[in-house]
Amino acid sequence: MKNSIIHYSVGALLYCPANNESIVNSIINGKFGSHFSLAMCLEDTIKDEYVKEAENKLINTIQKLYNAKAIREFFLPKIFIRVRNPQQITDLYERFQDSRDLITGFIIPKFSLENADKYIDMVRKVNNSSKNIVYMMPIFESPDIINLRNRYDILYKLKQKLDNIEDIVLNIRIGGNDLCHIFGFRRHSDESIHSLKAISGIFSDIITVFGADYVISGPVWEYYNGDNWDTGLIKELKDDRLSGFVGKTVIHPKQIELVNNAYKVSQKDLDDAKSILNWDSYSHSLVSGSVSRERMNEYKTHSNWALKTILLAEAFGINTDTP
């Protein structure tokens, strides 16, 4: 499993169309707080005929942030660019010039066996010319993983490809709405995507194949107003976390705080995690009662959980509302 904080620090990933010019002032003025990441999208949120215009506005946005950062201090989130084709990666990276230092990585939509090699090649190219690591975050949302006859083979082949560049794969992301679209599903604000068995089965298979080696982020929640938008999101976040996801794509700033709160660690879990990772090496036993004497801690069984808990606490903090 991943043992570096960088992989857990993406957290709530706020999606924004790449042609949104107001995002500069929002970030400089701290409108969204200081605990989120930002995805500038050139794919589904932009009409085909406006892509070039959106690219130009995106380059201008990143340059403005770069210039502002040189003048004053403000929270700058990790910034990712969601592209629509492999060539955009190298083209944009070159056009960013000095401001490229602000780019944490690229988001790869509809990652599949048909496009994986091209995307990987382009991300390698920008890394060869960069002083910083430029990460990639592939999204699993392609229709080809629907078919049960082929799904396992496809997922394991994709894992082989990603394992060759594991050091630059920051997260794996899941396009829940794209997968739902194939079936004509759409959940209401009081329903969790994990209750859609056809979709949760795909999630389970992705986590089974990738979850031991990669951090996988939860799917987008599309509600941000109206009845149950917040309670529904909290419920789905519980399901996300229990299923093995870390963090979530968000489409509205109101969702950021709820995502961050959902991944905070309880004091009891943190105490047990520290106890497990600091196990007495001279002890003849590898099992003990928990710090609160409520459950069993077992070094061999719970050490991966303990490490993940420590990293989550570092990335999201401690939940002071629970013991």
PDB file of C-alpha atoms in Angstrom:
ATOM      1  CA  MET A   1       0.000   0.000   0.000  1.00  0.00           C
ATOM      2  CA  LYS A   2       1.014   3.616  -0.456  1.00  0.00           C
ATOM      3  CA  ASN A   3       3.023   4.877   2.504  1.00  0.00           C
ATOM      4  CA  SER A   4       3.526   8.524   1.518  1.00  0.00           C
ATOM      5  CA  ILE A   5       1.287  11.421   2.517  1.00  0.00           C
ATOM      6  CA  ILE A   6       1.293  12.857  -1.025  1.00  0.00           C
ATOM      7  CA  HIS A   7      -1.077  10.115  -2.214  1.00  0.00           C
ATOM      8  CA  TYR A   8      -3.624  10.903   0.517  1.00  0.00           C
ATOM      9  CA  SER A   9      -3.407  14.675   0.198  1.00  0.00           C
ATOM     10  CA  VAL A  10      -5.563  15.200  -2.906  1.00  0.00           C
ATOM     11  CA  GLY A  11      -8.618  15.016  -0.654  1.00  0.00           C
ATOM     12  CA  ALA A  12     -11.621  16.909  -1.980  1.00  0.00           C
ATOM     13  CA  LEU A  13     -10.915  17.528  -5.670  1.00  0.00           C
ATOM     14  CA  LEU A  14     -12.957  20.525  -6.871  1.00  0.00           C
ATOM     15  CA  TYR A  15     -13.813  20.364 -10.576  1.00  0.00           C
ATOM     16  CA  CYS A  16     -13.896  23.601 -12.546  1.00  0.00           C
ATOM     17  CA  PRO A  17     -14.306  24.223 -16.293  1.00  0.00           C
ATOM     18  CA  ALA A  18     -10.968  25.317 -17.752  1.00  0.00           C
ATOM     19  CA  ASN A  19     -12.565  28.459 -19.203  1.00  0.00           C
ATOM     20  CA  ASN A  20     -13.701  29.747 -15.790  1.00  0.00           C
ATOM     21  CA  GLU A  21     -11.727  32.962 -15.464  1.00  0.00           C
ATOM     22  CA  SER A  22     -13.149  33.867 -12.037  1.00  0.00           C
ATOM     23  CA  ILE A  23     -11.317  30.994 -10.363  1.00  0.00           C
ATOM     24  CA  VAL A  24      -8.164  33.129 -10.043  1.00  0.00           C
ATOM     25  CA  ASN A  25      -9.718  35.660  -7.662  1.00  0.00           C
ATOM     26  CA  SER A  26     -11.520  32.916  -5.751  1.00  0.00           C
ATOM     27  CA  ILE A  27      -8.238  31.150  -4.998  1.00  0.00           C
ATOM     28  CA  ILE A  28      -6.248  34.306  -4.253  1.00  0.00           C
ATOM     29  CA  ASN A  29      -8.947  35.475  -1.833  1.00  0.00           C
ATOM     30  CA  GLY A  30      -9.266  32.072  -0.145  1.00  0.00           C
ATOM     31  CA  LYS A  31     -12.932  31.669  -1.098  1.00  0.00           C
ATOM     32  CA  PHE A  32     -12.815  27.870  -0.917  1.00  0.00           C
ATOM     33  CA  GLY A  33     -10.681  27.531   2.203  1.00  0.00           C
ATOM     34  CA  SER A  34      -7.295  25.858   2.391  1.00  0.00           C
ATOM     35  CA  HIS A  35      -7.978  22.147   2.238  1.00  0.00           C
ATOM     36  CA  PHE A  36      -8.834  21.078  -1.293  1.00  0.00           C
ATOM     37  CA  SER A  37      -7.317  20.337  -4.693  1.00  0.00           C
ATOM     38  CA  LEU A  38      -8.387  21.786  -8.027  1.00  0.00           C
ATOM     39  CA  ALA A  39      -9.128  20.125 -11.376  1.00  0.00           C
ATOM     40  CA  MET A  40      -9.311  22.391 -14.415  1.00  0.00           C
ATOM     41  CA  CYS A  41     -11.386  20.461 -16.956  1.00  0.00           C
ATOM     42  CA  LEU A  42     -10.968  20.598 -20.725  1.00  0.00           C
ATOM     43  CA  GLU A  43     -13.068  17.534 -21.405  1.00  0.00           C
ATOM     44  CA  ASP A  44     -16.767  17.028 -20.626  1.00  0.00           C
ATOM     45  CA  THR A  45     -17.366  20.577 -19.386  1.00  0.00           C
ATOM     46  CA  ILE A  46     -16.189  22.224 -22.646  1.00  0.00           C
ATOM     47  CA  LYS A  47     -17.931  22.080 -26.031  1.00  0.00           C
ATOM     48  CA  ASP A  48     -15.742  20.769 -28.838  1.00  0.00           C
ATOM     49  CA  GLU A  49     -15.747  24.037 -30.749  1.00  0.00           C
ATOM     50  CA  TYR A  50     -14.524  25.993 -27.700  1.00  0.00           C
ATOM     51  CA  VAL A  51     -11.585  23.808 -26.699  1.00  0.00           C
ATOM     52  CA  LYS A  52      -8.890  26.095 -28.137  1.00  0.00           C
ATOM     53  CA  GLU A  53     -10.459  29.100 -26.461  1.00  0.00           C
ATOM     54  CA  ALA A  54     -10.625  27.199 -23.166  1.00  0.00           C
ATOM     55  CA  GLU A  55      -6.954  26.210 -23.498  1.00  0.00           C
ATOM     56  CA  ASN A  56      -5.972  29.861 -23.916  1.00  0.00           C
ATOM     57  CA  LYS A  57      -8.028  30.898 -20.907  1.00  0.00           C
ATOM     58  CA  LEU A  58      -6.526  28.073 -18.856  1.00  0.00           C
ATOM     59  CA  ILE A  59      -2.972  29.144 -19.708  1.00  0.00           C
ATOM     60  CA  ASN A  60      -3.867  32.709 -18.747  1.00  0.00           C
ATOM     61  CA  THR A  61      -5.385  31.517 -15.457  1.00  0.00           C
ATOM     62  CA  ILE A  62      -2.290  29.538 -14.463  1.00  0.00           C
ATOM     63  CA  GLN A  63      -0.038  32.459 -15.396  1.00  0.00           C
ATOM     64  CA  LYS A  64      -2.103  34.863 -13.270  1.00  0.00           C
ATOM     65  CA  LEU A  65      -1.851  32.534 -10.289  1.00  0.00           C
ATOM     66  CA  TYR A  66       1.890  32.184 -10.865  1.00  0.00           C
ATOM     67  CA  ASN A  67       2.337  35.962 -10.982  1.00  0.00           C
ATOM     68  CA  ALA A  68       0.139  36.514  -7.920  1.00  0.00           C
ATOM     69  CA  LYS A  69       2.037  33.897  -5.920  1.00  0.00           C
ATOM     70  CA  ALA A  70       5.253  35.819  -6.520  1.00  0.00           C
ATOM     71  CA  ILE A  71       3.718  38.922  -4.953  1.00  0.00           C
ATOM     72  CA  ARG A  72       1.662  37.663  -2.014  1.00  0.00           C
ATOM     73  CA  GLU A  73       1.057  34.568   0.092  1.00  0.00           C
ATOM     74  CA  PHE A  74      -2.173  32.602  -0.317  1.00  0.00           C
ATOM     75  CA  PHE A  75      -3.222  28.958  -0.271  1.00  0.00           C
ATOM     76  CA  LEU A  76      -2.512  27.395  -3.638  1.00  0.00           C
ATOM     77  CA  PRO A  77      -4.193  24.003  -4.066  1.00  0.00           C
ATOM     78  CA  LYS A  78      -2.702  21.132  -5.984  1.00  0.00           C
ATOM     79  CA  ILE A  79      -3.732  21.870  -9.566  1.00  0.00           C
ATOM     80  CA  PHE A  80      -4.552  19.169 -12.082  1.00  0.00           C
ATOM     81  CA  ILE A  81      -5.524  19.509 -15.734  1.00  0.00           C
ATOM     82  CA  ARG A  82      -8.153  17.138 -17.083  1.00  0.00           C
ATOM     83  CA  VAL A  83      -7.304  16.745 -20.742  1.00  0.00           C
ATOM     84  CA  ARG A  84      -9.326  15.220 -23.563  1.00  0.00           C
ATOM     85  CA  ASN A  85      -6.499  13.656 -25.591  1.00  0.00           C
ATOM     86  CA  PRO A  86      -2.842  12.653 -25.023  1.00  0.00           C
ATOM     87  CA  GLN A  87      -1.312  15.374 -27.200  1.00  0.00           C
ATOM     88  CA  GLN A  88      -2.816  18.081 -25.009  1.00  0.00           C
ATOM     89  CA  ILE A  89      -0.501  17.033 -22.175  1.00  0.00           C
ATOM     90  CA  THR A  90       2.760  17.918 -23.915  1.00  0.00           C
ATOM     91  CA  ASP A  91       1.282  20.868 -25.808  1.00  0.00           C
ATOM     92  CA  LEU A  92      -0.123  22.522 -22.697  1.00  0.00           C
ATOM     93  CA  TYR A  93       2.914  21.768 -20.569  1.00  0.00           C
ATOM     94  CA  GLU A  94       5.114  23.549 -23.080  1.00  0.00           C
ATOM     95  CA  ARG A  95       2.756  26.504 -23.340  1.00  0.00           C
ATOM     96  CA  PHE A  96       2.608  26.951 -19.552  1.00  0.00           C
ATOM     97  CA  GLN A  97       6.324  27.873 -19.606  1.00  0.00           C
ATOM     98  CA  ASP A  98       7.491  28.976 -16.121  1.00  0.00           C
ATOM     99  CA  SER A  99       4.009  28.670 -14.645  1.00  0.00           C
ATOM    100  CA  ARG A 100       4.145  24.911 -15.239  1.00  0.00           C
ATOM    101  CA  ASP A 101       5.617  24.672 -11.736  1.00  0.00           C
ATOM    102  CA  LEU A 102       2.063  25.156 -10.451  1.00  0.00           C
ATOM    103  CA  ILE A 103       0.784  22.024 -12.207  1.00  0.00           C
ATOM    104  CA  THR A 104       0.729  18.944  -9.977  1.00  0.00           C
ATOM    105  CA  GLY A 105      -0.409  16.627 -12.725  1.00  0.00           C
ATOM    106  CA  PHE A 106      -2.866  15.589 -15.406  1.00  0.00           C
ATOM    107  CA  ILE A 107      -6.171  13.744 -15.126  1.00  0.00           C
ATOM    108  CA  ILE A 108      -6.731  11.100 -17.786  1.00  0.00           C
ATOM    109  CA  PRO A 109     -10.394  10.617 -18.748  1.00  0.00           C
ATOM    110  CA  LYS A 110     -11.836   7.294 -19.917  1.00  0.00           C
ATOM    111  CA  PHE A 111      -8.538   5.507 -19.331  1.00  0.00           C
ATOM    112  CA  SER A 112      -8.557   2.277 -21.330  1.00  0.00           C
ATOM    113  CA  LEU A 113      -6.335  -0.246 -23.074  1.00  0.00           C
ATOM    114  CA  GLU A 114      -6.856   1.686 -26.309  1.00  0.00           C
ATOM    115  CA  ASN A 115      -5.369   4.952 -25.009  1.00  0.00           C
ATOM    116  CA  ALA A 116      -3.254   3.957 -21.992  1.00  0.00           C
ATOM    117  CA  ASP A 117       0.089   3.690 -23.801  1.00  0.00           C
ATOM    118  CA  LYS A 118      -0.306   7.071 -25.494  1.00  0.00           C
ATOM    119  CA  TYR A 119      -1.227   8.838 -22.259  1.00  0.00           C
ATOM    120  CA  ILE A 120       1.577   7.154 -20.330  1.00  0.00           C
ATOM    121  CA  ASP A 121       4.075   8.111 -23.024  1.00  0.00           C
ATOM    122  CA  MET A 122       3.039  11.778 -22.883  1.00  0.00           C
ATOM    123  CA  VAL A 123       3.225  11.938 -19.087  1.00  0.00           C
ATOM    124  CA  ARG A 124       6.680  10.377 -19.232  1.00  0.00           C
ATOM    125  CA  LYS A 125       7.752  13.003 -21.759  1.00  0.00           C
ATOM    126  CA  VAL A 126       6.764  15.940 -19.560  1.00  0.00           C
ATOM    127  CA  ASN A 127       8.494  14.313 -16.601  1.00  0.00           C
ATOM    128  CA  ASN A 128      11.690  14.040 -18.620  1.00  0.00           C
ATOM    129  CA  SER A 129      11.702  17.831 -19.024  1.00  0.00           C
ATOM    130  CA  SER A 130      10.411  18.765 -15.558  1.00  0.00           C
ATOM    131  CA  LYS A 131      12.332  19.451 -12.363  1.00  0.00           C
ATOM    132  CA  ASN A 132       9.294  18.338 -10.346  1.00  0.00           C
ATOM    133  CA  ILE A 133       7.276  15.129 -10.580  1.00  0.00           C
ATOM    134  CA  VAL A 134       4.270  15.578 -12.852  1.00  0.00           C
ATOM    135  CA  TYR A 135       1.673  13.071 -11.718  1.00  0.00           C
ATOM    136  CA  MET A 136      -1.119  11.390 -13.604  1.00  0.00           C
ATOM    137  CA  MET A 137      -4.524  10.357 -12.270  1.00  0.00           C
ATOM    138  CA  PRO A 138      -6.352   7.972 -14.624  1.00  0.00           C
ATOM    139  CA  ILE A 139     -10.146   7.807 -14.446  1.00  0.00           C
ATOM    140  CA  PHE A 140     -11.820   4.438 -14.805  1.00  0.00           C
ATOM    141  CA  GLU A 141     -15.101   5.234 -16.532  1.00  0.00           C
ATOM    142  CA  SER A 142     -14.809   3.635 -19.959  1.00  0.00           C
ATOM    143  CA  PRO A 143     -17.684   1.398 -21.146  1.00  0.00           C
ATOM    144  CA  ASP A 144     -15.270  -1.454 -21.831  1.00  0.00           C
ATOM    145  CA  ILE A 145     -15.111  -2.364 -18.129  1.00  0.00           C
ATOM    146  CA  ILE A 146     -18.861  -3.046 -18.017  1.00  0.00           C
ATOM    147  CA  ASN A 147     -18.642  -6.444 -19.704  1.00  0.00           C
ATOM    148  CA  LEU A 148     -17.981  -9.096 -17.051  1.00  0.00           C
ATOM    149  CA  ARG A 149     -16.344 -11.433 -19.580  1.00  0.00           C
ATOM    150  CA  ASN A 150     -13.582  -8.909 -20.191  1.00  0.00           C
ATOM    151  CA  ARG A 151     -13.472  -6.745 -17.070  1.00  0.00           C
ATOM    152  CA  TYR A 152     -10.950  -8.678 -15.014  1.00  0.00           C
ATOM    153  CA  ASP A 153      -8.588  -9.098 -17.943  1.00  0.00           C
ATOM    154  CA  ILE A 154      -8.808  -5.381 -18.783  1.00  0.00           C
ATOM    155  CA  LEU A 155      -8.275  -4.235 -15.204  1.00  0.00           C
ATOM    156  CA  TYR A 156      -5.228  -6.447 -14.681  1.00  0.00           C
ATOM    157  CA  LYS A 157      -3.708  -5.385 -18.001  1.00  0.00           C
ATOM    158  CA  LEU A 158      -4.210  -1.735 -17.053  1.00  0.00           C
ATOM    159  CA  LYS A 159      -2.603  -2.413 -13.693  1.00  0.00           C
ATOM    160  CA  GLN A 160       0.451  -3.884 -15.411  1.00  0.00           C
ATOM    161  CA  LYS A 161       0.808  -0.702 -17.437  1.00  0.00           C
ATOM    162  CA  LEU A 162       0.398   1.570 -14.402  1.00  0.00           C
ATOM    163  CA  ASP A 163       2.762  -0.511 -12.289  1.00  0.00           C
ATOM    164  CA  ASN A 164       5.531   0.365 -14.755  1.00  0.00           C
ATOM    165  CA  ILE A 165       5.088   4.051 -13.845  1.00  0.00           C
ATOM    166  CA  GLU A 166       3.764   3.613 -10.315  1.00  0.00           C
ATOM    167  CA  ASP A 167       5.918   6.438  -8.944  1.00  0.00           C
ATOM    168  CA  ILE A 168       4.018   9.017 -11.031  1.00  0.00           C
ATOM    169  CA  VAL A 169       0.477   7.640 -10.514  1.00  0.00           C
ATOM    170  CA  LEU A 170      -0.871   9.814  -7.700  1.00  0.00           C
ATOM    171  CA  ASN A 171      -4.420   8.453  -7.436  1.00  0.00           C
ATOM    172  CA  ILE A 172      -6.818   6.308  -9.402  1.00  0.00           C
ATOM    173  CA  ARG A 173     -10.200   7.922  -9.888  1.00  0.00           C
ATOM    174  CA  ILE A 174     -13.594   6.477 -10.774  1.00  0.00           C
ATOM    175  CA  GLY A 175     -16.175   8.108 -13.032  1.00  0.00           C
ATOM    176  CA  GLY A 176     -19.348   7.072 -11.267  1.00  0.00           C
ATOM    177  CA  ASN A 177     -21.693   9.210 -13.347  1.00  0.00           C
ATOM    178  CA  ASP A 178     -20.206   7.973 -16.631  1.00  0.00           C
ATOM    179  CA  LEU A 179     -20.704   4.379 -15.526  1.00  0.00           C
ATOM    180  CA  CYS A 180     -24.254   5.152 -14.380  1.00  0.00           C
ATOM    181  CA  HIS A 181     -24.961   6.796 -17.753  1.00  0.00           C
ATOM    182  CA  ILE A 182     -24.338   3.509 -19.561  1.00  0.00           C
ATOM    183  CA  PHE A 183     -27.206   1.898 -17.621  1.00  0.00           C
ATOM    184  CA  GLY A 184     -29.414   4.988 -17.511  1.00  0.00           C
ATOM    185  CA  PHE A 185     -29.031   5.233 -13.719  1.00  0.00           C
ATOM    186  CA  ARG A 186     -29.194   8.424 -11.672  1.00  0.00           C
ATOM    187  CA  ARG A 187     -29.366   8.359  -7.889  1.00  0.00           C
ATOM    188  CA  HIS A 188     -31.485  10.806  -5.907  1.00  0.00           C
ATOM    189  CA  SER A 189     -30.142  12.889  -3.049  1.00  0.00           C
ATOM    190  CA  ASP A 190     -31.215  10.314  -0.453  1.00  0.00           C
ATOM    191  CA  GLU A 191     -29.624   7.396  -2.325  1.00  0.00           C
ATOM    192  CA  SER A 192     -26.028   6.170  -2.321  1.00  0.00           C
ATOM    193  CA  ILE A 193     -24.310   5.057  -5.514  1.00  0.00           C
ATOM    194  CA  HIS A 194     -23.177   1.984  -3.592  1.00  0.00           C
ATOM    195  CA  SER A 195     -26.795   0.771  -3.578  1.00  0.00           C
ATOM    196  CA  LEU A 196     -26.656   0.414  -7.365  1.00  0.00           C
ATOM    197  CA  LYS A 197     -25.404  -3.157  -7.486  1.00  0.00           C
ATOM    198  CA  ALA A 198     -24.173  -3.091 -11.076  1.00  0.00           C
ATOM    199  CA  ILE A 199     -22.084   0.006 -10.290  1.00  0.00           C
ATOM    200  CA  SER A 200     -20.890  -1.084  -6.850  1.00  0.00           C
ATOM    201  CA  GLY A 201     -19.764  -4.358  -8.418  1.00  0.00           C
ATOM    202  CA  ILE A 202     -17.489  -2.430 -10.782  1.00  0.00           C
ATOM    203  CA  PHE A 203     -16.177  -0.381  -7.843  1.00  0.00           C
ATOM    204  CA  SER A 204     -15.474  -3.574  -5.910  1.00  0.00           C
ATOM    205  CA  ASP A 205     -13.541  -5.091  -8.797  1.00  0.00           C
ATOM    206  CA  ILE A 206     -11.441  -1.943  -9.269  1.00  0.00           C
ATOM    207  CA  ILE A 207     -10.624  -1.814  -5.551  1.00  0.00           C
ATOM    208  CA  THR A 208      -9.827  -5.537  -5.531  1.00  0.00           C
ATOM    209  CA  VAL A 209      -7.342  -5.134  -8.393  1.00  0.00           C
ATOM    210  CA  PHE A 210      -5.797  -1.774  -7.432  1.00  0.00           C
ATOM    211  CA  GLY A 211      -6.642  -1.083  -3.790  1.00  0.00           C
ATOM    212  CA  ALA A 212      -3.656  -2.828  -2.208  1.00  0.00           C
ATOM    213  CA  ASP A 213      -1.191  -0.729  -4.201  1.00  0.00           C
ATOM    214  CA  TYR A 214      -2.916   2.560  -5.061  1.00  0.00           C
ATOM    215  CA  VAL A 215      -5.077   5.231  -3.436  1.00  0.00           C
ATOM    216  CA  ILE A 216      -8.483   5.256  -5.148  1.00  0.00           C
ATOM    217  CA  SER A 217     -10.810   8.249  -4.954  1.00  0.00           C
ATOM    218  CA  GLY A 218     -14.589   8.156  -4.591  1.00  0.00           C
ATOM    219  CA  PRO A 219     -17.055   9.152  -7.336  1.00  0.00           C
ATOM    220  CA  VAL A 220     -18.652  12.567  -7.734  1.00  0.00           C
ATOM    221  CA  TRP A 221     -21.800  13.532  -5.814  1.00  0.00           C
ATOM    222  CA  GLU A 222     -23.865  15.851  -7.988  1.00  0.00           C
ATOM    223  CA  TYR A 223     -26.127  17.457  -5.362  1.00  0.00           C
ATOM    224  CA  TYR A 224     -25.194  20.711  -3.628  1.00  0.00           C
ATOM    225  CA  ASN A 225     -28.611  22.211  -2.763  1.00  0.00           C
ATOM    226  CA  GLY A 226     -32.133  21.142  -1.919  1.00  0.00           C
ATOM    227  CA  ASP A 227     -33.427  18.379   0.322  1.00  0.00           C
ATOM    228  CA  ASN A 228     -30.941  15.795   1.582  1.00  0.00           C
ATOM    229  CA  TRP A 229     -28.012  17.074  -0.469  1.00  0.00           C
ATOM    230  CA  ASP A 230     -25.748  17.181   2.581  1.00  0.00           C
ATOM    231  CA  THR A 231     -27.111  14.208   4.525  1.00  0.00           C
ATOM    232  CA  GLY A 232     -27.081  12.174   1.317  1.00  0.00           C
ATOM    233  CA  LEU A 233     -23.469  13.108   0.676  1.00  0.00           C
ATOM    234  CA  ILE A 234     -22.490  12.222   4.251  1.00  0.00           C
ATOM    235  CA  LYS A 235     -24.163   8.817   3.837  1.00  0.00           C
ATOM    236  CA  GLU A 236     -22.380   8.146   0.546  1.00  0.00           C
ATOM    237  CA  LEU A 237     -19.054   9.251   2.027  1.00  0.00           C
ATOM    238  CA  LYS A 238     -19.502   6.653   4.786  1.00  0.00           C
ATOM    239  CA  ASP A 239     -20.065   4.042   2.104  1.00  0.00           C
ATOM    240  CA  ASP A 240     -17.074   5.344   0.146  1.00  0.00           C
ATOM    241  CA  ARG A 241     -14.739   5.097   3.086  1.00  0.00           C
ATOM    242  CA  LEU A 242     -15.941   1.657   4.140  1.00  0.00           C
ATOM    243  CA  SER A 243     -15.479   0.444   0.545  1.00  0.00           C
ATOM    244  CA  GLY A 244     -11.859   1.594   0.450  1.00  0.00           C
ATOM    245  CA  PHE A 245     -12.006   4.992  -1.253  1.00  0.00           C
ATOM    246  CA  VAL A 246      -9.987   7.993  -0.055  1.00  0.00           C
ATOM    247  CA  GLY A 247     -11.195  11.483  -0.956  1.00  0.00           C
ATOM    248  CA  LYS A 248     -13.854  12.423  -3.481  1.00  0.00           C
ATOM    249  CA  THR A 249     -14.409  14.485  -6.593  1.00  0.00           C
ATOM    250  CA  VAL A 250     -16.604  17.506  -5.798  1.00  0.00           C
ATOM    251  CA  ILE A 251     -18.491  19.813  -8.134  1.00  0.00           C
ATOM    252  CA  HIS A 252     -19.353  22.618  -5.692  1.00  0.00           C
ATOM    253  CA  PRO A 253     -17.361  24.332  -2.928  1.00  0.00           C
ATOM    254  CA  LYS A 254     -20.117  23.532  -0.395  1.00  0.00           C
ATOM    255  CA  GLN A 255     -19.135  19.863  -0.651  1.00  0.00           C
ATOM    256  CA  ILE A 256     -15.474  20.373   0.304  1.00  0.00           C
ATOM    257  CA  GLU A 257     -15.890  20.564   4.081  1.00  0.00           C
ATOM    258  CA  LEU A 258     -18.137  17.488   4.205  1.00  0.00           C
ATOM    259  CA  VAL A 259     -15.594  15.424   2.278  1.00  0.00           C
ATOM    260  CA  ASN A 260     -12.750  16.550   4.514  1.00  0.00           C
ATOM    261  CA  ASN A 261     -14.737  15.846   7.680  1.00  0.00           C
ATOM    262  CA  ALA A 262     -15.666  12.374   6.474  1.00  0.00           C
ATOM    263  CA  TYR A 263     -12.026  11.314   6.278  1.00  0.00           C
ATOM    264  CA  LYS A 264     -10.937  12.639   9.641  1.00  0.00           C
ATOM    265  CA  VAL A 265      -9.700   9.973  12.015  1.00  0.00           C
ATOM    266  CA  SER A 266     -11.200   9.277  15.436  1.00  0.00           C
ATOM    267  CA  GLN A 267      -8.929   9.577  18.456  1.00  0.00           C
ATOM    268  CA  LYS A 268      -9.499   5.903  19.303  1.00  0.00           C
ATOM    269  CA  ASP A 269      -8.369   4.811  15.839  1.00  0.00           C
ATOM    270  CA  LEU A 270      -5.351   7.072  15.990  1.00  0.00           C
ATOM    271  CA  ASP A 271      -4.352   5.793  19.440  1.00  0.00           C
ATOM    272  CA  ASP A 272      -4.634   2.176  18.285  1.00  0.00           C
ATOM    273  CA  ALA A 273      -2.760   2.892  15.052  1.00  0.00           C
ATOM    274  CA  LYS A 274       0.146   4.405  16.979  1.00  0.00           C
ATOM    275  CA  SER A 275       0.126   1.504  19.411  1.00  0.00           C
ATOM    276  CA  ILE A 276       0.236  -1.044  16.579  1.00  0.00           C
ATOM    277  CA  LEU A 277       3.024   0.693  14.682  1.00  0.00           C
ATOM    278  CA  ASN A 278       5.025   1.090  17.901  1.00  0.00           C
ATOM    279  CA  TRP A 279       4.568  -2.511  18.977  1.00  0.00           C
ATOM    280  CA  ASP A 280       7.058  -3.692  21.589  1.00  0.00           C
ATOM    281  CA  SER A 281       9.554  -5.693  19.563  1.00  0.00           C
ATOM    282  CA  TYR A 282      10.533  -7.612  22.710  1.00  0.00           C
ATOM    283  CA  SER A 283       6.994  -8.756  23.384  1.00  0.00           C
ATOM    284  CA  HIS A 284       6.326 -12.471  22.948  1.00  0.00           C
ATOM    285  CA  SER A 285       2.788 -11.704  21.853  1.00  0.00           C
ATOM    286  CA  LEU A 286       1.524 -10.055  18.645  1.00  0.00           C
ATOM    287  CA  VAL A 287      -1.994  -9.517  19.962  1.00  0.00           C
ATOM    288  CA  SER A 288      -3.268  -7.140  22.629  1.00  0.00           C
ATOM    289  CA  GLY A 289      -6.317  -5.286  23.820  1.00  0.00           C
ATOM    290  CA  SER A 290      -6.833  -1.870  22.247  1.00  0.00           C
ATOM    291  CA  VAL A 291      -5.810   1.293  24.063  1.00  0.00           C
ATOM    292  CA  SER A 292      -9.428   1.817  25.169  1.00  0.00           C
ATOM    293  CA  ARG A 293      -9.785  -1.917  25.970  1.00  0.00           C
ATOM    294  CA  GLU A 294     -12.741  -2.211  23.585  1.00  0.00           C
ATOM    295  CA  ARG A 295     -11.346  -4.376  20.777  1.00  0.00           C
ATOM    296  CA  MET A 296      -8.407  -6.525  19.809  1.00  0.00           C
ATOM    297  CA  ASN A 297      -5.275  -5.160  18.160  1.00  0.00           C
ATOM    298  CA  GLU A 298      -3.155  -7.620  16.220  1.00  0.00           C
ATOM    299  CA  TYR A 299       0.169  -6.482  14.786  1.00  0.00           C
ATOM    300  CA  LYS A 300       0.258  -8.760  11.744  1.00  0.00           C
ATOM    301  CA  THR A 301      -3.393  -8.217  10.885  1.00  0.00           C
ATOM    302  CA  HIS A 302      -3.772  -4.488  11.538  1.00  0.00           C
ATOM    303  CA  SER A 303      -0.425  -2.931  10.570  1.00  0.00           C
ATOM    304  CA  ASN A 304      -1.578  -1.832   7.081  1.00  0.00           C
ATOM    305  CA  TRP A 305      -4.733  -0.343   8.591  1.00  0.00           C
ATOM    306  CA  ALA A 306      -2.611   1.438  11.191  1.00  0.00           C
ATOM    307  CA  LEU A 307      -0.299   2.996   8.601  1.00  0.00           C
ATOM    308  CA  LYS A 308      -3.259   4.142   6.514  1.00  0.00           C
ATOM    309  CA  THR A 309      -4.904   5.616   9.621  1.00  0.00           C
ATOM    310  CA  ILE A 310      -1.782   7.627  10.462  1.00  0.00           C
ATOM    311  CA  LEU A 311      -1.621   8.976   6.901  1.00  0.00           C
ATOM    312  CA  LEU A 312      -5.324   9.865   6.904  1.00  0.00           C
ATOM    313  CA  ALA A 313      -4.887  11.695  10.202  1.00  0.00           C
ATOM    314  CA  GLU A 314      -1.994  13.650   8.737  1.00  0.00           C
ATOM    315  CA  ALA A 315      -3.932  14.481   5.568  1.00  0.00           C
ATOM    316  CA  PHE A 316      -7.391  15.198   7.043  1.00  0.00           C
ATOM    317  CA  GLY A 317      -6.919  15.675  10.790  1.00  0.00           C
ATOM    318  CA  ILE A 318      -8.614  14.307  13.906  1.00  0.00           C
ATOM    319  CA  ASN A 319     -12.384  14.142  14.400  1.00  0.00           C
ATOM    320  CA  THR A 320     -12.859  15.860  17.748  1.00  0.00           C
ATOM    321  CA  ASP A 321     -16.593  15.017  17.775  1.00  0.00           C
ATOM    322  CA  THR A 322     -15.882  11.321  18.348  1.00  0.00           C
ATOM    323  CA  PRO A 323     -13.794   9.710  21.097  1.00  0.00           C
TER     324      PRO A 323
END
